[in-house]
Coordinates of C-alpha atoms in Angstrom, one line a residue:
M478 CA -0.2 -0.1 -0.2
T479 CA 1.3 3.5 -0.8
P480 CA 0.3 5.3 2.2
L481 CA -1.9 8.3 2.2
V482 CA -0.4 11.3 2.7
L483 CA -2.9 13.9 4.3
G484 CA -1.6 15.6 6.9
F485 CA -2.8 16.2 10.4
V486 CA -5.9 18.0 10.0
S487 CA -9.1 16.2 10.1
V488 CA -10.8 16.1 6.7
F489 CA -14.1 16.8 8.8
V490 CA -12.9 20.4 9.8
F491 CA -12.2 19.2 14.0
S492 CA -8.4 20.5 13.0
A493 CA -9.0 23.6 15.2
P494 CA -11.2 24.5 18.3
L495 CA -14.7 25.4 17.4
D496 CA -15.2 30.0 18.1
E497 CA -16.9 31.5 20.7
A498 CA -20.2 31.5 18.1
T499 CA -20.4 27.3 17.6
G500 CA -19.1 26.5 21.3
P501 CA -21.1 24.9 24.1
A502 CA -23.2 28.3 25.0
A503 CA -24.7 28.0 20.9
C504 CA -25.9 24.4 21.8
L505 CA -29.7 24.2 21.9
G506 CA -29.8 20.9 24.1
K507 CA -28.2 19.8 27.2
E508 CA -27.1 16.6 25.7
H509 CA -25.5 18.0 22.6
C510 CA -23.6 20.9 24.8
S511 CA -22.1 18.0 26.8
E512 CA -20.8 16.6 23.3
A513 CA -19.5 19.8 22.1
E514 CA -17.9 20.4 25.3
N515 CA -16.4 17.1 25.4
R516 CA -15.0 17.4 21.5
V517 CA -13.5 20.9 22.1
W518 CA -13.6 22.8 25.9
L519 CA -12.6 25.9 24.9
A520 CA -11.6 27.8 27.8
D521 CA -11.9 31.7 28.2
S522 CA -8.8 33.2 29.9
P523 CA -6.9 35.8 29.9
S524 CA -3.8 33.6 28.3
S525 CA -6.2 31.9 25.2
R526 CA -7.1 35.7 23.9
E527 CA -3.3 36.6 24.1
I528 CA -2.5 33.1 22.2
D529 CA -4.7 34.5 19.3
R530 CA -3.8 37.8 19.0
L531 CA 0.2 36.3 19.3
E532 CA -0.9 33.8 16.7
R533 CA -2.6 36.5 13.9
E534 CA 0.3 38.9 15.1
R535 CA 3.5 37.0 15.0
G536 CA 2.9 33.4 14.2
D537 CA 5.1 31.1 16.2
E538 CA 5.8 33.5 18.8
A539 CA 1.7 32.6 20.2
F540 CA 2.9 29.3 21.4
Q541 CA 5.9 30.1 23.3
I542 CA 3.5 30.9 25.9
E543 CA 3.0 28.6 28.5
P544 CA -0.2 27.1 28.2
K545 CA -2.4 26.6 30.9
T546 CA -5.3 25.4 29.5
P547 CA -6.5 22.7 28.4
Y548 CA -7.2 24.4 25.3
E549 CA -3.6 25.7 25.4
F550 CA -1.8 22.7 25.8
A551 CA -4.3 20.9 23.0
R552 CA -3.1 23.9 20.9
R553 CA 0.3 24.0 21.4
G554 CA 0.3 19.7 20.9
K555 CA -0.8 20.4 17.7
Y556 CA 1.6 22.9 16.7
R557 CA 4.1 20.9 17.6
L558 CA 2.1 17.9 15.9
D559 CA 2.5 20.0 12.9
R560 CA 6.4 20.3 13.3
E561 CA 6.7 16.3 13.9
H562 CA 8.0 16.9 17.6
Y563 CA 6.0 13.6 18.3
E564 CA 7.2 13.4 21.7
R565 CA 6.6 16.6 22.8
A566 CA 2.9 17.4 21.2
I567 CA 2.1 13.3 23.5
E568 CA 3.3 15.3 26.3
D569 CA 0.8 18.5 25.4
F570 CA -1.9 16.0 24.9
N571 CA -1.9 14.1 27.7
K572 CA -1.9 17.9 29.6
A573 CA -4.7 18.3 27.7
L574 CA -6.0 15.3 29.1
E575 CA -5.8 15.4 32.4
D576 CA -8.5 17.3 33.4
N577 CA -11.1 15.3 31.0
E578 CA -10.2 12.1 29.6
R579 CA -13.3 12.0 26.7
Y580 CA -11.4 15.7 25.0
F581 CA -11.8 14.3 21.5
Y582 CA -9.4 17.0 20.1
A583 CA -6.7 15.7 22.4
L584 CA -7.2 11.9 21.9
Y585 CA -7.6 12.6 18.0
H586 CA -4.3 14.3 18.0
R587 CA -2.6 12.4 20.6
G588 CA -3.9 9.3 18.2
L589 CA -2.0 11.0 15.2
A590 CA 0.6 11.5 17.3
Q591 CA 1.2 7.5 18.3
Y592 CA 0.8 6.9 14.5
S593 CA 3.7 8.9 13.2
L594 CA 5.4 7.9 15.8
G595 CA 4.8 3.9 14.1
D596 CA 3.4 3.1 17.5
Y597 CA 0.1 1.8 16.2
Q598 CA -1.2 0.1 19.4
K599 CA -1.3 3.0 21.3
A600 CA -2.8 5.2 18.4
I601 CA -5.6 2.7 17.7
A602 CA -6.3 3.0 21.5
D603 CA -6.6 6.3 20.7
F604 CA -8.9 6.8 18.0
T605 CA -11.6 3.9 19.8
L606 CA -11.4 6.2 22.8
A607 CA -12.2 9.1 20.1
A608 CA -14.8 7.3 18.2
A609 CA -16.3 6.3 21.6
V610 CA -16.6 9.8 22.2
D611 CA -18.0 11.2 18.6
P612 CA -19.4 8.1 16.7
H613 CA -19.8 10.4 14.0
D614 CA -16.7 11.1 12.7
A615 CA -15.6 9.2 9.7
D616 CA -11.6 10.8 10.0
V617 CA -11.3 8.9 13.0
Y618 CA -12.9 5.4 11.9
F619 CA -10.0 6.0 8.8
R620 CA -7.0 6.3 11.0
R621 CA -8.0 3.5 13.4
G622 CA -7.9 1.9 10.1
E623 CA -5.1 3.2 8.7
A624 CA -3.2 2.4 11.9
R625 CA -4.4 -1.2 11.6
F626 CA -3.8 -1.5 8.3
F627 CA 0.2 -0.4 9.0
S628 CA 0.0 -3.3 12.4
S629 CA -0.9 -5.4 9.1
D630 CA -3.9 -6.5 11.1
Y631 CA -6.0 -6.4 7.3
S632 CA -9.5 -8.0 8.7
K633 CA -10.0 -5.6 11.8
A634 CA -9.2 -2.2 8.9
I635 CA -11.3 -3.1 6.4
P636 CA -14.8 -2.9 9.2
D637 CA -13.0 0.8 10.0
Y638 CA -12.8 1.4 6.5
N639 CA -16.4 0.2 5.6
E640 CA -18.2 2.9 8.6
A641 CA -15.9 5.7 7.3
I642 CA -17.5 5.4 3.9
R643 CA -21.0 4.7 5.5
L644 CA -20.3 8.2 7.6
Y645 CA -18.8 10.0 4.3
P646 CA -19.6 8.0 1.2
K647 CA -17.0 10.2 -0.8
F648 CA -14.1 9.3 0.7
A649 CA -12.1 8.2 -1.4
A650 CA -9.0 8.0 0.7
A651 CA -11.2 5.5 2.6
Y652 CA -11.8 3.4 -0.6
D653 CA -8.4 3.4 -1.4
S654 CA -7.4 2.0 1.5
R655 CA -10.1 -0.6 1.9
G656 CA -9.1 -1.3 -1.6
W657 CA -5.1 -2.5 -0.4
A658 CA -6.3 -4.5 2.9
H659 CA -8.3 -6.9 0.4
H660 CA -5.5 -7.1 -1.6
E661 CA -3.1 -7.5 1.7
L662 CA -5.6 -10.8 1.9
G663 CA -5.7 -11.9 -1.6
N664 CA -8.9 -10.4 -2.9
D665 CA -7.7 -8.8 -5.7
T666 CA -11.2 -8.1 -7.5
Q667 CA -12.4 -6.1 -4.4
A668 CA -9.2 -4.4 -4.5
M669 CA -9.9 -3.0 -7.9
I670 CA -13.1 -1.8 -7.6
D671 CA -12.2 0.1 -4.6
L672 CA -9.3 1.8 -5.9
K673 CA -11.2 2.8 -9.2
K674 CA -14.4 3.8 -7.1
A675 CA -11.3 6.5 -5.0
S676 CA -10.9 7.4 -8.5
E677 CA -13.9 8.0 -9.3
I678 CA -14.7 10.1 -6.5
E679 CA -11.5 12.5 -7.0
P680 CA -11.1 12.0 -10.9
E681 CA -8.5 15.2 -11.1
V682 CA -6.4 13.8 -7.8
S683 CA -3.3 12.2 -9.5
Y684 CA -2.4 10.1 -6.1
Y685 CA -5.7 7.7 -6.6
R686 CA -4.7 6.9 -10.7
E687 CA -1.2 6.2 -9.0
S688 CA -2.4 4.1 -6.5
F689 CA -4.2 2.1 -9.1
A690 CA -1.3 1.9 -11.1
D691 CA 0.9 0.3 -7.5
L692 CA -2.2 -2.2 -7.2
M693 CA -1.4 -3.2 -11.0
F694 CA 2.1 -3.3 -10.9
A695 CA 1.7 -5.6 -7.7
M696 CA -0.8 -7.9 -9.5
E697 CA 2.1 -8.2 -11.7
R698 CA -0.6 -6.3 -14.5
F699 CA 2.1 -4.4 -16.2
D700 CA 0.5 -3.1 -19.2
E701 CA -2.1 -1.6 -17.2
A702 CA 0.3 -0.4 -14.8
V703 CA 2.3 1.8 -17.3
K704 CA -0.7 2.9 -18.7
S705 CA -2.2 4.4 -15.0
Y706 CA 1.0 5.6 -14.3
E707 CA 0.9 7.6 -17.2
Q708 CA -2.6 9.0 -16.5
A709 CA -0.8 9.9 -13.5
I710 CA 2.3 12.0 -14.1
D711 CA -0.2 13.3 -17.2
M712 CA -2.8 15.1 -13.9
E713 CA 0.8 15.7 -12.7
P714 CA 4.1 16.4 -14.8
E715 CA 6.3 16.6 -11.8
N716 CA 5.9 13.6 -10.0
H717 CA 9.3 12.4 -10.0
S718 CA 8.5 9.7 -7.9
C719 CA 5.8 8.2 -10.6
L720 CA 8.1 9.1 -12.8
A721 CA 10.5 6.8 -11.5
K722 CA 7.5 3.9 -11.1
L723 CA 6.4 4.3 -14.8
G724 CA 10.5 3.3 -15.6
D725 CA 10.0 0.5 -13.3
A726 CA 7.1 -0.9 -15.4
Y727 CA 8.0 -0.4 -18.7
G728 CA 11.5 -2.5 -17.0
E729 CA 9.4 -5.0 -16.2
I730 CA 7.9 -5.6 -20.2
E731 CA 11.3 -5.0 -21.3
E732 CA 10.5 -1.8 -22.4
Y733 CA 13.9 -0.1 -21.8
R734 CA 14.6 2.8 -23.8
L735 CA 11.3 3.7 -22.6
A736 CA 12.5 3.3 -18.8
I737 CA 15.5 5.0 -19.3
T738 CA 13.6 7.8 -20.4
A739 CA 11.3 7.8 -17.4
Y740 CA 14.3 7.2 -15.2
D741 CA 15.7 10.5 -16.9
R742 CA 12.9 12.9 -16.2
A743 CA 12.5 11.5 -12.4
I744 CA 16.3 12.2 -11.5
G745 CA 16.0 16.0 -13.5
L746 CA 13.3 16.4 -10.6
K747 CA 14.8 14.8 -8.2
P748 CA 18.0 12.7 -8.4
V749 CA 17.4 10.3 -5.8
A750 CA 19.5 7.3 -4.6
S751 CA 16.8 4.3 -5.7
Y752 CA 16.3 6.2 -9.2
H753 CA 19.7 6.4 -10.1
N754 CA 19.7 2.5 -8.8
N755 CA 17.1 1.2 -11.4
R756 CA 17.7 3.0 -14.0
G757 CA 21.5 1.2 -13.5
V758 CA 19.8 -2.1 -13.1
T759 CA 17.8 -1.3 -16.7
Y760 CA 21.2 -0.3 -18.7
D761 CA 22.9 -3.5 -17.2
R762 CA 19.9 -5.6 -18.7
T763 CA 19.9 -3.7 -22.2
G764 CA 23.8 -4.6 -21.9
L765 CA 25.7 -1.0 -20.9
P766 CA 27.4 -2.1 -17.7
E767 CA 29.6 0.4 -18.1
L768 CA 26.2 3.4 -17.5
A769 CA 25.2 0.8 -15.1
A770 CA 28.1 1.1 -13.0
M771 CA 27.8 4.8 -13.1
D772 CA 24.2 5.0 -11.5
Y773 CA 25.2 2.8 -9.3
D774 CA 28.1 5.0 -7.9
A775 CA 26.1 7.7 -8.2
A776 CA 23.4 6.0 -5.8
I777 CA 26.0 5.6 -3.5
R778 CA 27.2 8.9 -3.5
I779 CA 23.6 10.4 -3.0
D780 CA 23.0 7.7 -0.4
P781 CA 25.9 6.2 1.3
E782 CA 24.1 4.0 2.9
Y783 CA 21.9 2.2 0.1
A784 CA 22.6 -1.0 0.1
N785 CA 21.1 -2.5 -2.8
A786 CA 23.6 0.0 -5.1
Y787 CA 26.5 -1.6 -3.6
F788 CA 25.0 -5.2 -4.2
N789 CA 24.1 -4.4 -7.6
R790 CA 27.8 -2.9 -8.3
G791 CA 29.1 -5.7 -6.2
L792 CA 27.4 -7.6 -9.2
L793 CA 29.0 -5.8 -12.0
Y794 CA 32.8 -6.0 -10.1
K795 CA 31.6 -10.7 -10.2
D796 CA 30.3 -10.5 -13.6
A797 CA 33.5 -8.9 -15.1
G798 CA 35.8 -11.3 -12.8
D799 CA 37.1 -8.6 -10.5
I800 CA 36.6 -10.9 -7.8
E801 CA 37.9 -9.5 -4.5
R802 CA 35.6 -5.6 -5.7
A803 CA 32.7 -7.5 -5.6
I804 CA 33.5 -8.9 -2.3
E805 CA 34.6 -5.8 -0.9
H806 CA 30.4 -4.5 -2.1
F807 CA 28.6 -7.2 -1.2
G808 CA 30.1 -6.9 2.3
R809 CA 29.3 -3.0 2.5
T810 CA 25.8 -4.0 1.2
V811 CA 25.8 -6.6 4.6
Q812 CA 27.2 -3.7 6.4
H813 CA 24.1 -1.6 5.4
D814 CA 22.1 -4.3 6.1
E815 CA 22.4 -7.4 8.1
N816 CA 19.8 -8.6 6.7
Y817 CA 20.7 -9.0 3.0
E818 CA 20.4 -12.5 2.3
E819 CA 21.5 -12.6 -1.5
A820 CA 24.7 -10.3 -0.4
Y821 CA 25.7 -13.2 1.8
F822 CA 24.7 -15.6 -1.0
F823 CA 27.2 -13.9 -3.6
R824 CA 29.6 -13.7 -1.2
A825 CA 29.5 -17.0 0.1
E826 CA 29.9 -18.1 -3.8
L827 CA 32.7 -16.2 -4.8
L828 CA 34.9 -16.8 -1.0
D829 CA 34.2 -20.5 -2.2
E830 CA 35.5 -20.3 -5.9
R831 CA 38.4 -18.5 -4.1
G832 CA 39.0 -21.6 -2.2
N833 CA 38.1 -19.7 1.5
A834 CA 35.4 -22.9 2.0
D835 CA 35.1 -22.3 5.9
A836 CA 34.3 -18.1 5.2
A837 CA 31.7 -19.4 2.3
L838 CA 30.1 -21.5 4.5
A839 CA 29.7 -18.8 7.4
D840 CA 28.1 -16.7 4.7
I841 CA 25.8 -19.0 3.4
N842 CA 24.8 -20.1 7.2
K843 CA 23.5 -16.2 7.4
A844 CA 21.9 -16.6 4.2
I845 CA 19.9 -19.4 5.5
A846 CA 18.9 -17.8 9.0
L847 CA 17.6 -15.3 6.9
N848 CA 15.9 -17.2 4.5
K849 CA 14.9 -21.3 5.2
E850 CA 12.8 -21.4 2.3
H851 CA 15.2 -21.1 -0.6
S852 CA 16.6 -23.7 -2.1
R853 CA 19.6 -22.5 -4.0
Y854 CA 21.1 -21.2 0.0
F855 CA 20.8 -24.9 0.7
F856 CA 22.1 -26.3 -2.5
R857 CA 25.2 -23.8 -2.3
R858 CA 25.7 -24.8 1.3
A859 CA 25.6 -28.3 0.0
F860 CA 27.9 -28.4 -2.8
I861 CA 30.3 -26.1 0.3
H862 CA 30.2 -29.5 2.6
A863 CA 30.8 -32.2 0.2
E864 CA 34.4 -29.6 -0.7
L865 CA 35.0 -29.6 2.8
G866 CA 34.8 -33.3 2.8
D867 CA 31.4 -33.4 5.1
D868 CA 29.2 -35.7 2.8
E869 CA 26.4 -36.4 5.8
S870 CA 25.8 -32.7 5.5
A871 CA 26.0 -32.2 2.0
L872 CA 23.4 -35.1 1.7
D873 CA 20.6 -33.4 4.1
D874 CA 21.6 -30.0 2.4
Y875 CA 20.5 -31.9 -0.9
D876 CA 17.6 -33.4 0.6
T877 CA 16.4 -29.3 1.6
A878 CA 17.2 -28.5 -1.7
L879 CA 15.3 -30.8 -2.9
R880 CA 12.1 -31.2 -1.0
L881 CA 11.5 -27.2 -1.6
D882 CA 12.1 -27.4 -5.0
P883 CA 11.4 -30.9 -6.2
A884 CA 12.7 -30.4 -9.6
L885 CA 16.0 -28.6 -8.7
S886 CA 17.7 -31.1 -10.9
S887 CA 21.4 -30.1 -10.1
A888 CA 20.9 -31.3 -6.4
M889 CA 20.3 -34.8 -7.9
F890 CA 23.2 -34.6 -9.9
N891 CA 25.6 -33.8 -7.1
R892 CA 23.1 -36.2 -4.6
G893 CA 23.5 -38.8 -6.8
Y894 CA 27.1 -38.4 -7.5
I895 CA 27.7 -38.6 -3.9
H896 CA 26.2 -41.8 -3.2
Y897 CA 28.0 -43.1 -6.2
R898 CA 31.4 -42.3 -5.3
A899 CA 30.2 -43.9 -1.7
G900 CA 29.4 -46.7 -3.7
R901 CA 25.5 -46.5 -2.7
Y902 CA 24.9 -47.3 -6.9
A903 CA 21.3 -47.8 -6.6
L904 CA 20.6 -44.5 -4.6
A905 CA 22.9 -43.0 -7.4
F906 CA 21.3 -44.4 -9.9
A907 CA 18.5 -43.1 -9.2
D908 CA 18.9 -39.9 -8.6
F909 CA 20.5 -39.7 -11.8
A910 CA 17.4 -41.2 -14.0
K911 CA 15.1 -38.9 -12.1
G912 CA 17.7 -35.7 -13.2
A913 CA 17.0 -37.0 -16.8
I914 CA 13.3 -37.0 -16.5
L915 CA 13.5 -33.0 -15.8
Q916 CA 16.1 -32.7 -18.2
P917 CA 15.8 -34.9 -20.8
E918 CA 18.0 -32.2 -23.3
D919 CA 21.2 -32.8 -20.8
P920 CA 22.9 -35.7 -21.6
D921 CA 24.9 -35.3 -18.5
Y922 CA 22.1 -37.6 -16.6
L923 CA 22.5 -40.6 -19.0
V924 CA 26.2 -40.7 -19.0
A925 CA 26.3 -40.5 -15.1
Q926 CA 23.8 -43.4 -15.5
G927 CA 26.6 -45.1 -17.5
N928 CA 29.8 -44.4 -14.8
V929 CA 27.1 -46.1 -12.7
L930 CA 27.2 -49.5 -14.6
S931 CA 30.3 -49.0 -15.6
A932 CA 31.4 -48.9 -12.3
Q933 CA 29.2 -52.5 -11.7
A934 CA 31.2 -54.1 -14.4
R935 CA 28.0 -53.5 -16.4
Y936 CA 30.0 -52.6 -19.2
D937 CA 27.0 -53.7 -22.0
K938 CA 24.7 -51.8 -20.4
A939 CA 26.9 -48.8 -19.7
I940 CA 27.8 -48.9 -23.3
E941 CA 23.7 -47.8 -23.9
Y942 CA 23.6 -45.2 -22.0
Y943 CA 26.4 -43.2 -23.8
T944 CA 25.0 -44.2 -26.9
S945 CA 21.6 -41.9 -25.9
A946 CA 23.6 -39.7 -24.7
I947 CA 25.5 -38.9 -27.9
A948 CA 21.8 -39.4 -29.6
V949 CA 20.6 -36.2 -27.7
R950 CA 23.8 -34.7 -28.0
D951 CA 26.0 -35.8 -31.1
D952 CA 28.7 -33.5 -30.2
Y953 CA 29.2 -33.9 -26.3
V954 CA 32.7 -35.5 -25.9
E955 CA 32.1 -36.7 -22.2
S956 CA 29.8 -39.3 -23.8
Y957 CA 32.3 -40.5 -26.5
L958 CA 35.1 -40.7 -23.8
E959 CA 32.6 -42.5 -21.4
R960 CA 31.7 -45.2 -24.0
A961 CA 35.6 -45.3 -25.5
S962 CA 36.3 -46.1 -21.5
A963 CA 33.9 -49.1 -21.4
Y964 CA 34.8 -50.3 -25.0
H965 CA 38.6 -50.6 -23.5
D966 CA 37.2 -52.1 -20.9
T967 CA 35.1 -54.9 -22.6
G968 CA 38.3 -54.6 -24.8
D969 CA 36.9 -53.5 -27.8
Y970 CA 39.7 -51.7 -29.0
D971 CA 38.4 -50.3 -32.3
R972 CA 35.8 -49.2 -31.1
A973 CA 37.0 -47.6 -28.3
R974 CA 39.8 -46.0 -30.8
T975 CA 36.7 -44.9 -33.2
D976 CA 35.3 -43.1 -30.1
I977 CA 38.8 -41.2 -29.6
D978 CA 39.1 -40.0 -32.8
K979 CA 35.3 -38.6 -32.7
V980 CA 36.4 -36.6 -29.1
L981 CA 39.5 -35.6 -31.0
E982 CA 37.9 -34.2 -33.9
L983 CA 36.0 -32.2 -32.2
D984 CA 38.7 -31.1 -29.1
P985 CA 41.9 -32.3 -30.1
E986 CA 42.7 -31.3 -26.7
V987 CA 41.2 -32.9 -24.2
A988 CA 43.6 -34.0 -22.5
S989 CA 42.2 -37.6 -20.5
A990 CA 41.4 -39.0 -24.4
Y991 CA 44.5 -39.4 -24.5
Y992 CA 44.9 -41.2 -21.6
I993 CA 42.2 -43.1 -22.7
L994 CA 44.0 -43.9 -26.2
G995 CA 47.5 -44.9 -23.9
L996 CA 45.5 -47.5 -22.6
V997 CA 44.2 -49.1 -25.5
Q998 CA 48.0 -48.8 -26.9
F999 CA 49.1 -50.2 -23.9
D1000 CA 46.8 -53.5 -24.3
S1001 CA 47.3 -53.6 -27.6
Q1002 CA 51.3 -54.3 -26.7
N1003 CA 52.0 -51.4 -28.3
V1004 CA 54.1 -50.0 -25.4
P1005 CA 56.4 -47.2 -27.0
E1006 CA 53.0 -45.4 -28.5
A1007 CA 51.6 -46.1 -25.2
L1008 CA 54.2 -44.2 -23.5
E1009 CA 54.3 -41.2 -25.9
T1010 CA 50.6 -40.4 -25.5
F1011 CA 50.5 -41.1 -21.7
S1012 CA 53.3 -37.9 -22.1
K1013 CA 50.7 -36.3 -24.3
A1014 CA 48.1 -36.8 -21.9
I1015 CA 50.3 -35.1 -18.9
S1016 CA 51.6 -32.3 -21.2
L1017 CA 47.9 -30.9 -21.8
G1018 CA 47.0 -31.4 -18.3
E1019 CA 46.2 -34.6 -17.2
N1020 CA 47.4 -34.8 -13.6
T1021 CA 46.0 -37.9 -12.1
A1022 CA 47.6 -40.5 -10.9
H1023 CA 46.7 -43.2 -13.1
V1024 CA 48.3 -41.3 -16.0
Y1025 CA 51.4 -41.4 -13.9
F1026 CA 51.1 -45.0 -13.2
M1027 CA 50.8 -45.9 -16.2
R1028 CA 53.3 -44.0 -17.7
G1029 CA 55.8 -45.7 -15.0
W1030 CA 54.8 -49.0 -15.9
S1031 CA 55.0 -48.5 -19.6
H1032 CA 58.9 -47.0 -18.8
R1033 CA 59.6 -50.4 -16.6
I1034 CA 58.8 -52.2 -19.8
E1035 CA 61.0 -50.5 -21.5
K1036 CA 63.7 -50.7 -19.3
S1037 CA 63.2 -47.4 -17.5
N1038 CA 63.6 -47.6 -14.4
Q1039 CA 64.4 -44.2 -13.0
N1040 CA 61.4 -43.5 -14.9
A1041 CA 59.7 -45.2 -14.3
I1042 CA 60.3 -44.8 -10.3
S1043 CA 60.3 -40.9 -10.8
D1044 CA 56.1 -41.3 -12.3
L1045 CA 55.5 -44.1 -9.3
T1046 CA 56.8 -41.5 -7.5
Q1047 CA 54.7 -38.7 -8.6
A1048 CA 51.4 -40.8 -8.5
I1049 CA 51.8 -41.2 -4.9
A1050 CA 52.2 -38.3 -4.3
L1051 CA 48.8 -37.6 -5.8
A1052 CA 47.2 -40.7 -4.1
P1053 CA 49.1 -41.3 -1.0
D1054 CA 47.6 -45.0 -0.8
Y1055 CA 47.5 -46.4 -3.8
Q1056 CA 49.2 -49.5 -3.1
L1057 CA 50.0 -51.0 -6.5
A1058 CA 52.2 -47.8 -7.2
Y1059 CA 54.0 -48.8 -4.3
T1060 CA 54.5 -52.5 -5.8
Y1061 CA 55.7 -51.6 -9.2
R1062 CA 57.9 -49.0 -7.7
G1063 CA 59.7 -51.6 -5.6
N1064 CA 59.7 -53.5 -8.6
A1065 CA 61.7 -51.1 -9.9
Y1066 CA 63.9 -50.6 -7.2
F1067 CA 64.2 -54.6 -7.4
D1068 CA 65.0 -54.2 -10.8
I1069 CA 68.5 -51.7 -10.2
R1070 CA 69.2 -54.1 -7.2
Q1071 CA 67.9 -50.9 -4.2
F1072 CA 66.4 -54.1 -2.4
A1073 CA 65.8 -51.9 0.6
L1074 CA 64.4 -49.4 -1.0
A1075 CA 61.7 -52.4 -2.6
I1076 CA 60.9 -53.8 1.0
E1077 CA 59.9 -51.0 1.8
D1078 CA 57.5 -50.4 -1.0
Y1079 CA 56.4 -53.7 -0.7
N1080 CA 55.9 -53.2 3.1
R1081 CA 53.3 -49.8 2.8
A1082 CA 51.7 -51.7 -0.3
L1083 CA 51.3 -55.2 1.9
E1084 CA 50.4 -52.5 4.4
L1085 CA 47.3 -51.3 2.2
E1086 CA 46.1 -55.1 0.6
P1087 CA 48.1 -57.5 3.1
D1088 CA 46.6 -60.2 1.3
D1089 CA 47.9 -59.3 -2.4
Y1090 CA 49.7 -62.6 -3.0
Q1091 CA 51.9 -61.5 -5.9
T1092 CA 53.8 -58.3 -3.0
L1093 CA 54.2 -61.3 -1.1
L1094 CA 56.8 -62.7 -4.0
N1095 CA 58.3 -59.7 -4.6
R1096 CA 59.2 -58.9 -1.3
A1097 CA 60.3 -62.8 -0.3
A1098 CA 62.6 -62.1 -3.7
A1099 CA 63.9 -59.1 -2.0
Y1100 CA 64.1 -60.5 1.4
E1101 CA 66.2 -63.5 -0.1
K1102 CA 68.7 -60.8 -1.9
I1103 CA 69.5 -59.1 0.9
G1104 CA 70.4 -63.1 2.7
D1105 CA 67.5 -62.6 5.3
A1106 CA 66.0 -66.5 4.3
E1107 CA 64.2 -66.6 7.1
K1108 CA 61.8 -63.5 6.6
A1109 CA 61.7 -64.5 2.9
Q1110 CA 60.3 -68.2 3.5
T1111 CA 57.6 -66.5 5.9
D1112 CA 56.6 -64.4 2.8
Y1113 CA 56.7 -67.4 0.6
T1114 CA 55.2 -69.2 2.5
R1115 CA 51.6 -67.2 2.9
A1116 CA 52.3 -66.3 -0.1
G1117 CA 51.5 -70.5 -1.2
K1118 CA 48.3 -70.0 1.6
L1119 CA 46.8 -67.6 -0.4
L1120 CA 47.1 -68.8 -3.4
L1121 CA 45.8 -72.3 -1.9
E1122 CA 42.5 -70.2 -1.2
D1123 CA 42.5 -68.4 -4.1

């Protein structure tokens, strides 16, 4: 609701005390005279006559005389109320009410002062007392309705507006406010009727056209909002706030040129921070970030505490890749508005990208504390938890994200990947399958299902899924890579080579393609070619333990044991629990007669896999070489038992 500003003068001439001609002495009946006394309470005293004279002659000096009567306190209270000295006005109205608690003028205006301070319950209490004194005053009911409206008690505000309208059927402001109360309660049809009625009663008042436009904007009927804003502006061309709202409405229907023109006019009349901010958003939407930045900076100069401008400036820095300044501006956003949840969210994203996962987690926790209904926040926190190795917390957050947004396929994919990594293949497959239904044009979900099947050595079925992924998108490298790997695992090296050729046709720099090709060459007994291909993969950035292991193994076959040791050492550095790498490095040390080092590697390999009989046999041979027959025999005996059990 756009608050209606009527000032503090009652629309029913109750803003000032009655003069002597219409005072209590002029009343025809006793009961009516009593009511008039309660409403006004005239006091014919020297001080009051002096105030009247001074007010006529000297204006504000009249109110420097110390009041002596309820009338004088009420009059000074009204003077202070008009000048927004609300607390002091209330003090005067309290004094005026000491001797007569039914003094209408003091009750009504004290209610206005309480309302202006945002103390709506006290305002409601005063207006209720005033209505009891004079139940025929429409403005009192209207004001009580306003206090109830801004207390979010819309269902009680409506009866007050009804009574105000009953008492004064042409009360346009009451129709307007009642319409907004209906809107807040979800009854937009009645809201439109009431706001239109307000404009019919006061067709020359631009406010009611603007208010109707605000309703259309709130109802997302932006074309109608534009029309009504334009009508209001025709009636009041210098209404800068209405011009700015017209810009907002044009922006919603993507008429950006017209939006900018409206903002230009508004800013020309009054350079308000929000107008610059919203014009900046419009410039950004039209692909003019430099002009957007200028407007955000102008908004910050006008109001250095305007959080929206810092936030939008931060987004521009983020989009430009200036992470430090983006983080700084999101920080300033929450400095000026600690409840700005989106700023915490985006700062968390950037901190996470920069590798500061703990700080990112702290920020995303703040965003979630402010809004527990935003699936994107839980999705981001789940991602951070997974990065920190806390898969259980990640799963909890992905579950919450999907409860809030059951169609959030990316959460399904990531949750499925955690299950896949933990060997919970059925759960992983289910998540990937659901994601594939939601995103039928995204081959990733089909590839992921294929990977689950490959992990269970169900290669033929996996190949079907990879082939389906290729049917969805025939230029997606990952589909061909995974199918090539599956073909390799089934021994179908020709088809594996065909898929690798397709990958390299699409992108000659795909490092993992050379790794898979190297595996095909190695298993085809073409070790020298494989050695070159593994080196190519590494040169393109395939920095995995597996590729170094395979090149190390290839070096050993080619009798290049020092190179083999170097590569296997790198494999162990990348994967400290890589059992085969220790065994094969031990073999390389054995070949160059460094038996003690070989035994150290065999020891570590057997810690990781105690029942590896081949490593036991190798260690036995190394013990023989150093003359430790007893330990050699122990290893031979254990290896023999394992072979028989196998």
